[in-house]
Amino acid sequence: MDPASGFLPAKHNHRRCVEDALKTAEDVCRRRGQRLTEQRRQVLELVWQAHMPMRAYDLLDKLKKVHRAAAPPTIYRALDFLIANGLIHRIESLNAFVGCGDPEHAHAGQFLVCQDCHAVAEMADPGVATLLKKKASQHGFFALRQTVEIFGLCPACAENHGGDHTAMSAAAK
Amino acid sequence: MDPASGFLPAKHNHRRCVEDALKTAEDVCRRRGQRLTEQRRQVLELVWQAHMPMRAYDLLDKLKKVHRAAAPPTIYRALDFLIANGLIHRIESLNAFVGCGDPEHAHAGQFLVCQDCHAVAEMADPGVATLLKKKASQHGFFALRQTVEIFGLCPACAENHGGDHTAMSAAAK
DNA sequence: CACACGATGTTATGATGTTGCAAACGGAGC
DNA sequence: GCTCCGTTTGCAACATCATAACATCGTGTG
Ligand SMILES: [Zn+2]
Ligand SMILES: [Zn+2]
Ligand SMILES: [Zn+2]
Ligand SMILES: [Zn+2]
């Protein structure tokens, strides 16, 4: 099962979940002739450990604990590499990064971001991507890349609000 | 016609286009009991003048020419006000701002951003917004706000590339 | 006028991201 | 092993983006 899709099962074997992601990353990089160096692997691991959108400087702080010399370029280079290889995605509206559960296949992801608990889930719905590309082309626009980020309430947090949609729409202002 | 939708007609009366936008903004604010102060009006005018995504500090530099005391908070406060009233939109992946052609009605916009000339067009396709909300809800997610930004080539720039899609797809990597 | 409230001025600081150059590393070929 | 060369990393400085905190001003209301 793809560990990044959908919101987390209430309890999952997270240690295993991170290990699998790292294993997959190694496979992907080896097949592509890319070097998943120790630094890059560590940054990827930090991103997966959190299972939350992680900001660059938060990652930097954590990385410094195992690597005192780490500096901003250290982290941004690693992030660039991981993004280029589809191992993580950047959430533009948060300036943050999340692991991708399916780095083997290029895809346009759509992200569901909870305003309450900040959890993020990735949909990679080809129908959505196709529709956007088609709508764009109706405006004479040739689409190459998509950023789709949806803010709202995840299942758990919607539940906590009692499913009270009037209250929620008030909160939404 | 909505001046912000679609890419610009080859030549349009831009002076008129800006005037109309400011006029509409005044109407909207008056009806809502919001104060479109001189500073806010000037920032809105600068955004519309450019007809391009404008970054905060670019706007600040321009604003300083008519208002020496302007500082970062000056511009960000004006931008916050304009966004809150739907007069401009923020393009997250560019950290930039564009005018909205339809501030009277709340809407989820989808933005087409040209990688070549940096022009931006806004689609406000309710079908897209509805589909995203529906897809999200299928994942148990209650959607409140959407960010949709599509990168690619605008009609003019696609044309300049000779409509050569093989070359473009190569460039797209 | 007195007051309240929103808007602006001002300084400083925090947060995010990049450039440029030198040194170290690592695989390919000899 | 050794050289060569492209990639990766170290490091310092810089560039860009955004907010905090608090004082002051302006405007409308009673
Ligand atoms: Zn996990
Ligand atoms: Zn949540
Ligand atoms: Zn709009
Ligand atoms: Zn263009």
Short mmCIF file of C-alpha atoms (C1' of nucleotides) and ligand atoms in Angstrom, two decimals:
data_model
loop_
_atom_site.label_atom_id
_atom_site.label_comp_id
_atom_site.label_asym_id
_atom_site.label_seq_id
_atom_site.Cartn_x
_atom_site.Cartn_y
_atom_site.Cartn_z
CA MET A 1 0.00 0.00 0.00
CA ASP A 2 1.05 3.49 -0.78
CA PRO A 3 1.82 5.02 2.60
CA ALA A 4 1.53 8.64 1.46
CA SER A 5 -1.92 8.52 -0.06
CA GLY A 6 -4.93 9.34 2.03
CA PHE A 7 -4.70 10.35 5.65
CA LEU A 8 -2.90 8.05 8.02
CA PRO A 9 -4.59 4.97 9.28
CA ALA A 10 -5.24 5.64 12.96
CA LYS A 11 -2.20 3.58 13.87
CA HIS A 12 0.38 2.38 11.41
CA ASN A 13 3.81 0.88 11.74
CA HIS A 14 5.63 4.12 11.17
CA ARG A 15 9.12 2.70 11.57
CA ARG A 16 8.36 0.28 8.79
CA CYS A 17 6.70 3.02 6.80
CA VAL A 18 9.88 5.13 6.86
CA GLU A 19 12.09 2.14 6.12
CA ASP A 20 10.00 1.26 3.09
CA ALA A 21 10.16 4.78 1.77
CA LEU A 22 13.94 4.83 2.10
CA LYS A 23 14.23 1.43 0.48
CA THR A 24 12.09 2.55 -2.44
CA ALA A 25 14.16 5.72 -2.76
CA GLU A 26 17.34 3.67 -2.96
CA ASP A 27 15.83 1.47 -5.66
CA VAL A 28 14.58 4.43 -7.67
CA CYS A 29 17.90 6.23 -7.52
CA ARG A 30 19.93 3.16 -8.36
CA ARG A 31 17.79 2.46 -11.39
CA ARG A 32 18.14 6.05 -12.56
CA GLY A 33 21.87 6.24 -11.92
CA GLN A 34 21.32 8.94 -9.30
CA ARG A 35 23.33 9.07 -6.12
CA LEU A 36 21.28 8.97 -2.93
CA THR A 37 24.11 10.20 -0.74
CA GLU A 38 24.07 10.01 3.03
CA GLN A 39 23.00 13.64 3.38
CA ARG A 40 20.18 13.25 0.92
CA ARG A 41 19.06 10.03 2.55
CA GLN A 42 19.07 11.71 5.96
CA VAL A 43 16.98 14.61 4.75
CA LEU A 44 14.52 12.25 3.11
CA GLU A 45 14.34 10.28 6.33
CA LEU A 46 13.64 13.45 8.32
CA VAL A 47 10.83 14.36 5.96
CA TRP A 48 9.29 10.90 6.27
CA GLN A 49 9.80 10.71 10.02
CA ALA A 50 7.65 13.77 10.51
CA HIS A 51 4.83 12.59 8.27
CA MET A 52 3.88 16.26 8.16
CA PRO A 53 4.85 19.13 5.94
CA MET A 54 8.36 20.07 7.06
CA ARG A 55 9.93 23.45 6.44
CA ALA A 56 13.47 23.80 5.25
CA TYR A 57 14.87 25.38 8.39
CA ASP A 58 13.15 22.86 10.65
CA LEU A 59 14.81 20.13 8.65
CA LEU A 60 18.07 22.03 8.90
CA ASP A 61 17.84 22.19 12.69
CA LYS A 62 17.23 18.47 12.86
CA LEU A 63 19.97 17.69 10.39
CA LYS A 64 22.44 19.76 12.40
CA LYS A 65 22.02 17.34 15.29
CA VAL A 66 23.73 14.61 13.29
CA HIS A 67 25.80 16.87 11.10
CA ARG A 68 27.05 20.06 12.70
CA ALA A 69 28.31 21.57 9.41
CA ALA A 70 24.87 21.66 7.84
CA ALA A 71 23.90 25.07 6.45
CA PRO A 72 21.00 26.35 4.35
CA PRO A 73 22.54 25.28 1.04
CA THR A 74 22.99 21.81 2.48
CA ILE A 75 19.31 21.40 3.03
CA TYR A 76 18.13 23.14 -0.11
CA ARG A 77 20.45 21.07 -2.29
CA ALA A 78 19.16 17.90 -0.76
CA LEU A 79 15.56 19.07 -1.18
CA ASP A 80 16.22 20.02 -4.83
CA PHE A 81 17.59 16.56 -5.48
CA LEU A 82 14.69 14.83 -3.76
CA ILE A 83 12.13 16.92 -5.61
CA ALA A 84 13.86 16.37 -8.95
CA ASN A 85 13.58 12.66 -8.34
CA GLY A 86 10.00 12.80 -7.20
CA LEU A 87 10.86 11.55 -3.72
CA ILE A 88 9.25 14.55 -2.06
CA HIS A 89 6.84 17.28 -3.10
CA ARG A 90 6.87 20.94 -2.20
CA ILE A 91 3.69 22.45 -0.79
CA GLU A 92 3.88 25.96 -2.22
CA SER A 93 1.38 27.61 0.06
CA LEU A 94 3.20 26.34 3.14
CA ASN A 95 6.80 26.61 1.97
CA ALA A 96 7.07 23.05 3.15
CA PHE A 97 7.89 19.58 1.95
CA VAL A 98 6.24 16.17 2.21
CA GLY A 99 7.33 12.71 1.19
CA CYS A 100 5.85 11.14 -1.90
CA GLY A 101 4.52 7.62 -1.65
CA ASP A 102 4.91 6.88 -5.33
CA PRO A 103 8.24 8.23 -6.56
CA GLU A 104 8.50 5.58 -9.25
CA HIS A 105 5.92 7.20 -11.48
CA ALA A 106 5.83 10.83 -12.56
CA HIS A 107 2.51 12.34 -11.58
CA ALA A 108 0.73 15.59 -10.81
CA GLY A 109 -0.31 15.39 -7.19
CA GLN A 110 -3.16 17.19 -5.49
CA PHE A 111 -2.64 17.93 -1.83
CA LEU A 112 -5.22 18.02 0.93
CA VAL A 113 -3.96 20.19 3.78
CA CYS A 114 -5.74 20.20 7.14
CA GLN A 115 -5.95 23.68 8.62
CA ASP A 116 -6.40 22.24 12.06
CA CYS A 117 -3.76 19.54 12.52
CA HIS A 118 -1.67 20.38 9.43
CA ALA A 119 -1.72 16.82 8.17
CA VAL A 120 -1.33 16.50 4.43
CA ALA A 121 -2.57 13.79 2.09
CA GLU A 122 -1.74 13.43 -1.55
CA MET A 123 -4.32 12.51 -4.14
CA ALA A 124 -2.81 11.73 -7.51
CA ASP A 125 -6.02 11.68 -9.44
CA PRO A 126 -5.30 11.47 -13.15
CA GLY A 127 -8.82 12.69 -13.87
CA VAL A 128 -8.16 15.94 -12.07
CA ALA A 129 -4.83 16.43 -13.81
CA THR A 130 -6.38 15.69 -17.18
CA LEU A 131 -9.29 18.02 -16.61
CA LEU A 132 -6.96 20.86 -15.64
CA LYS A 133 -4.81 20.30 -18.68
CA LYS A 134 -7.89 20.28 -20.88
CA LYS A 135 -9.40 23.40 -19.33
CA ALA A 136 -6.08 25.17 -19.73
CA SER A 137 -5.87 24.17 -23.37
CA GLN A 138 -9.33 25.62 -23.93
CA HIS A 139 -7.70 28.93 -23.05
CA GLY A 140 -4.91 28.26 -25.54
CA PHE A 141 -2.54 27.40 -22.72
CA PHE A 142 -0.11 24.49 -22.92
CA ALA A 143 0.12 23.04 -19.42
CA LEU A 144 3.38 21.52 -18.23
CA ARG A 145 3.10 21.43 -14.45
CA GLN A 146 0.32 21.77 -11.89
CA THR A 147 0.13 22.93 -8.31
CA VAL A 148 -3.10 21.93 -6.60
CA GLU A 149 -3.42 22.52 -2.87
CA ILE A 150 -6.73 22.22 -1.09
CA PHE A 151 -7.16 23.58 2.42
CA GLY A 152 -9.82 22.39 4.80
CA LEU A 153 -10.42 19.80 7.48
CA CYS A 154 -9.14 16.25 7.47
CA PRO A 155 -11.52 13.44 8.51
CA ALA A 156 -10.30 13.41 12.12
CA CYS A 157 -10.54 17.16 12.57
CA ALA A 158 -13.90 17.43 10.81
CA GLU A 159 -15.08 14.80 13.29
CA ASN A 160 -13.82 16.83 16.23
CA HIS A 161 -15.90 19.73 15.03
CA GLY A 162 -18.91 17.44 15.42
CA GLY A 163 -19.60 17.40 11.73
CA ASP A 164 -21.29 20.73 12.43
CA HIS A 165 -21.10 22.25 9.01
CA THR A 166 -22.76 25.49 10.01
CA ALA A 167 -20.08 26.02 12.63
CA MET A 168 -17.46 25.07 10.09
CA SER A 169 -18.71 27.44 7.46
CA ALA A 170 -18.71 30.17 10.07
CA ALA A 171 -15.11 29.31 10.89
CA ALA A 172 -14.34 29.40 7.18
CA LYS A 173 -15.65 32.99 7.14
CA MET B 1 -15.69 42.07 -20.48
CA ASP B 2 -13.71 40.83 -17.58
CA PRO B 3 -10.24 42.22 -18.20
CA ALA B 4 -8.43 39.70 -16.04
CA SER B 5 -9.78 36.53 -17.58
CA GLY B 6 -7.90 34.85 -20.36
CA PHE B 7 -4.67 36.20 -21.75
CA LEU B 8 -4.60 39.77 -22.93
CA PRO B 9 -6.04 40.64 -26.28
CA ALA B 10 -3.05 41.53 -28.46
CA LYS B 11 -3.73 45.20 -27.84
CA HIS B 12 -6.19 46.48 -25.32
CA ASN B 13 -6.89 49.89 -23.89
CA HIS B 14 -4.85 49.38 -20.79
CA ARG B 15 -5.45 52.82 -19.36
CA ARG B 16 -9.15 52.14 -19.49
CA CYS B 17 -8.63 48.64 -18.14
CA VAL B 18 -6.88 49.99 -15.04
CA GLU B 19 -9.46 52.74 -14.56
CA ASP B 20 -12.28 50.23 -14.71
CA ALA B 21 -10.61 48.01 -12.16
CA LEU B 22 -10.18 50.94 -9.76
CA LYS B 23 -13.73 52.05 -10.30
CA THR B 24 -15.02 48.58 -9.56
CA ALA B 25 -12.83 48.41 -6.47
CA GLU B 26 -14.29 51.65 -5.19
CA ASP B 27 -17.80 50.37 -5.74
CA VAL B 28 -17.11 47.08 -4.04
CA CYS B 29 -15.51 48.69 -1.02
CA ARG B 30 -18.19 51.32 -0.66
CA ARG B 31 -20.91 48.69 -0.73
CA ARG B 32 -19.07 46.66 1.90
CA GLY B 33 -18.30 49.59 4.14
CA GLN B 34 -14.57 49.07 3.59
CA ARG B 35 -12.19 52.00 3.21
CA LEU B 36 -10.20 51.98 0.00
CA THR B 37 -7.65 54.48 1.26
CA GLU B 38 -5.24 56.30 -1.00
CA GLN B 39 -2.41 53.88 -0.19
CA ARG B 40 -4.53 50.86 -0.87
CA ARG B 41 -5.81 52.39 -4.08
CA GLN B 42 -2.25 53.14 -5.19
CA VAL B 43 -1.09 49.60 -4.53
CA LEU B 44 -4.06 48.19 -6.40
CA GLU B 45 -3.30 50.53 -9.28
CA LEU B 46 0.33 49.38 -9.36
CA VAL B 47 -0.78 45.76 -9.50
CA TRP B 48 -3.16 46.45 -12.36
CA GLN B 49 -0.70 48.68 -14.21
CA ALA B 50 1.75 45.81 -14.47
CA HIS B 51 -0.80 43.27 -15.67
CA MET B 52 1.76 40.74 -14.50
CA PRO B 53 2.35 38.99 -11.23
CA MET B 54 4.00 41.63 -9.04
CA ARG B 55 6.11 40.83 -6.02
CA ALA B 56 5.73 42.75 -2.79
CA TYR B 57 9.10 44.47 -2.87
CA ASP B 58 8.71 45.46 -6.52
CA LEU B 59 5.45 47.12 -5.57
CA LEU B 60 7.21 48.70 -2.61
CA ASP B 61 9.89 50.21 -4.85
CA LYS B 62 7.26 51.68 -7.12
CA LEU B 63 5.18 52.92 -4.24
CA LYS B 64 8.21 54.67 -2.74
CA LYS B 65 8.38 56.90 -5.80
CA VAL B 66 5.13 58.56 -4.80
CA HIS B 67 5.41 57.95 -1.09
CA ARG B 68 8.90 58.02 0.38
CA ALA B 69 7.87 56.71 3.78
CA ALA B 70 6.64 53.37 2.41
CA ALA B 71 8.12 50.32 4.15
CA PRO B 72 7.45 46.57 3.98
CA PRO B 73 4.49 46.69 6.38
CA THR B 74 2.96 49.43 4.23
CA ILE B 75 2.82 47.17 1.23
CA TYR B 76 1.87 43.98 3.05
CA ARG B 77 -0.98 45.70 4.86
CA ALA B 78 -2.33 47.02 1.60
CA LEU B 79 -1.97 43.60 -0.01
CA ASP B 80 -3.73 41.93 2.91
CA PHE B 81 -6.63 44.33 2.57
CA LEU B 82 -6.87 43.85 -1.20
CA ILE B 83 -6.76 40.06 -0.88
CA ALA B 84 -9.35 40.05 1.89
CA ASN B 85 -11.66 41.96 -0.40
CA GLY B 86 -10.96 39.78 -3.42
CA LEU B 87 -9.43 42.65 -5.38
CA ILE B 88 -6.22 40.76 -5.97
CA HIS B 89 -5.08 37.17 -5.73
CA ARG B 90 -1.81 35.79 -4.46
CA ILE B 91 0.09 33.37 -6.69
CA GLU B 92 1.66 31.08 -4.11
CA SER B 93 4.31 29.51 -6.27
CA LEU B 94 5.59 32.93 -7.32
CA ASN B 95 5.13 34.87 -4.09
CA ALA B 96 3.41 37.40 -6.29
CA PHE B 97 0.09 39.14 -6.74
CA VAL B 98 -2.29 39.75 -9.62
CA GLY B 99 -5.43 41.77 -9.99
CA CYS B 100 -8.78 39.99 -10.00
CA GLY B 101 -11.21 40.89 -12.72
CA ASP B 102 -14.25 39.82 -10.73
CA PRO B 103 -13.93 41.02 -7.14
CA GLU B 104 -17.69 41.25 -6.72
CA HIS B 105 -18.16 37.51 -6.45
CA ALA B 106 -16.28 35.15 -4.19
CA HIS B 107 -14.68 32.43 -6.27
CA ALA B 108 -11.92 29.85 -6.37
CA GLY B 109 -9.62 30.90 -9.18
CA GLN B 110 -7.31 28.72 -11.22
CA PHE B 111 -4.23 30.46 -12.55
CA LEU B 112 -2.39 29.82 -15.79
CA VAL B 113 1.21 31.01 -15.47
CA CYS B 114 3.44 31.26 -18.54
CA GLN B 115 6.97 30.05 -17.85
CA ASP B 116 8.27 32.10 -20.76
CA CYS B 117 6.76 35.58 -20.48
CA HIS B 118 5.35 35.23 -16.93
CA ALA B 119 1.90 36.39 -17.99
CA VAL B 120 -0.90 35.06 -15.80
CA ALA B 121 -4.53 34.40 -16.65
CA GLU B 122 -7.26 33.48 -14.23
CA MET B 123 -9.83 30.84 -15.00
CA ALA B 124 -12.63 30.77 -12.48
CA ASP B 125 -14.17 27.53 -13.62
CA PRO B 126 -16.82 26.43 -11.17
CA GLY B 127 -16.64 22.91 -12.63
CA VAL B 128 -13.01 22.61 -11.62
CA ALA B 129 -13.68 23.96 -8.15
CA THR B 130 -16.61 21.61 -7.72
CA LEU B 131 -14.68 18.59 -8.93
CA LEU B 132 -11.84 19.31 -6.52
CA LYS B 133 -14.24 19.70 -3.62
CA LYS B 134 -15.92 16.46 -4.57
CA LYS B 135 -12.67 14.51 -4.98
CA ALA B 136 -11.50 15.83 -1.64
CA SER B 137 -14.71 14.75 0.03
CA GLN B 138 -14.23 11.25 -1.36
CA HIS B 139 -11.12 11.17 0.82
CA GLY B 140 -13.17 12.33 3.80
CA PHE B 141 -11.75 15.82 3.48
CA PHE B 142 -13.86 18.94 3.90
CA ALA B 143 -12.50 21.51 1.44
CA LEU B 144 -12.61 25.18 2.33
CA ARG B 145 -10.11 26.86 0.01
CA GLN B 146 -8.23 25.90 -3.13
CA THR B 147 -4.94 26.92 -4.69
CA VAL B 148 -4.63 25.88 -8.33
CA GLU B 149 -1.65 27.12 -10.33
CA ILE B 150 -0.81 25.69 -13.72
CA PHE B 151 2.57 26.35 -15.31
CA GLY B 152 3.21 26.11 -19.01
CA LEU B 153 3.15 28.24 -22.13
CA CYS B 154 0.63 30.93 -22.95
CA PRO B 155 -0.81 31.08 -26.47
CA ALA B 156 1.72 33.68 -27.67
CA CYS B 157 4.74 31.83 -26.28
CA ALA B 158 3.54 28.44 -27.48
CA GLU B 159 3.28 30.06 -30.91
CA ASN B 160 6.85 31.36 -30.71
CA HIS B 161 8.01 27.84 -30.09
CA GLY B 162 6.54 27.02 -33.51
CA GLY B 163 3.86 24.83 -32.04
CA ASP B 164 6.65 22.24 -31.93
CA HIS B 165 5.31 19.96 -29.26
CA THR B 166 8.17 17.49 -29.48
CA ALA B 167 10.62 20.27 -28.70
CA MET B 168 8.35 21.46 -25.92
CA SER B 169 7.95 18.09 -24.37
CA ALA B 170 11.72 17.74 -24.48
CA ALA B 171 11.99 21.06 -22.69
CA ALA B 172 9.41 19.89 -20.21
CA LYS B 173 11.66 16.89 -19.52
"C1'" DC C 1 -14.31 68.01 22.77
"C1'" DA C 2 -13.53 63.23 24.33
"C1'" DC C 3 -13.33 58.87 22.83
"C1'" DA C 4 -12.75 54.64 20.17
"C1'" DC C 5 -11.07 52.39 16.44
"C1'" DG C 6 -8.89 51.70 12.34
"C1'" DA C 7 -4.95 53.10 9.51
"C1'" DT C 8 -0.22 54.41 9.10
"C1'" DG C 9 4.81 55.34 10.54
"C1'" DT C 10 8.99 53.30 12.16
"C1'" DT C 11 12.37 50.17 13.65
"C1'" DA C 12 13.76 45.93 14.12
"C1'" DT C 13 13.76 41.11 13.44
"C1'" DG C 14 12.49 36.68 11.78
"C1'" DA C 15 11.88 33.40 7.99
"C1'" DT C 16 12.99 31.70 3.55
"C1'" DG C 17 16.08 30.97 -0.28
"C1'" DT C 18 20.38 31.88 -3.38
"C1'" DT C 19 25.20 32.88 -5.21
"C1'" DG C 20 29.94 32.02 -5.79
"C1'" DC C 21 33.93 29.82 -5.11
"C1'" DA C 22 36.99 26.40 -3.18
"C1'" DA C 23 37.73 21.84 -1.43
"C1'" DA C 24 36.60 16.99 -1.20
"C1'" DC C 25 34.75 12.94 -3.18
"C1'" DG C 26 33.99 9.13 -6.41
"C1'" DG C 27 33.75 6.62 -10.58
"C1'" DA C 28 35.99 5.83 -15.45
"C1'" DG C 29 39.86 4.92 -17.87
"C1'" DC C 30 44.72 3.93 -17.88
"C1'" DG D 1 47.48 2.55 -7.88
"C1'" DC D 2 46.93 6.97 -10.35
"C1'" DT D 3 44.99 10.73 -13.19
"C1'" DC D 4 41.16 12.98 -14.84
"C1'" DC D 5 36.79 15.11 -14.55
"C1'" DG D 6 32.21 15.87 -13.22
"C1'" DT D 7 29.42 15.80 -8.97
"C1'" DT D 8 28.87 16.77 -4.28
"C1'" DT D 9 29.84 19.31 -0.22
"C1'" DG D 10 31.71 23.28 2.90
"C1'" DC D 11 31.35 27.84 3.77
"C1'" DA D 12 30.50 32.82 3.85
"C1'" DA D 13 27.94 36.16 2.39
"C1'" DC D 14 23.94 37.90 0.45
"C1'" DA D 15 19.16 38.31 -1.39
"C1'" DT D 16 14.36 37.96 -0.81
"C1'" DC D 17 10.03 37.51 1.67
"C1'" DA D 18 7.19 38.59 5.69
"C1'" DT D 19 5.91 39.95 10.50
"C1'" DA D 20 6.25 41.90 15.41
"C1'" DA D 21 5.83 45.58 18.36
"C1'" DC D 22 4.64 49.91 19.56
"C1'" DA D 23 3.95 54.80 18.70
"C1'" DT D 24 1.21 58.11 16.25
"C1'" DC D 25 -2.26 59.94 13.39
"C1'" DG D 26 -7.02 60.57 11.39
"C1'" DT D 27 -11.70 60.10 11.24
"C1'" DG D 28 -16.21 59.56 12.56
"C1'" DT D 29 -19.50 59.46 16.71
"C1'" DG D 30 -21.80 60.94 20.71
ZN ZN E 1 4.12 6.49 8.65
ZN ZN E 2 -6.56 17.37 10.59
ZN ZN E 3 -10.42 36.20 -9.25
ZN ZN E 4 3.96 33.63 -22.49
#
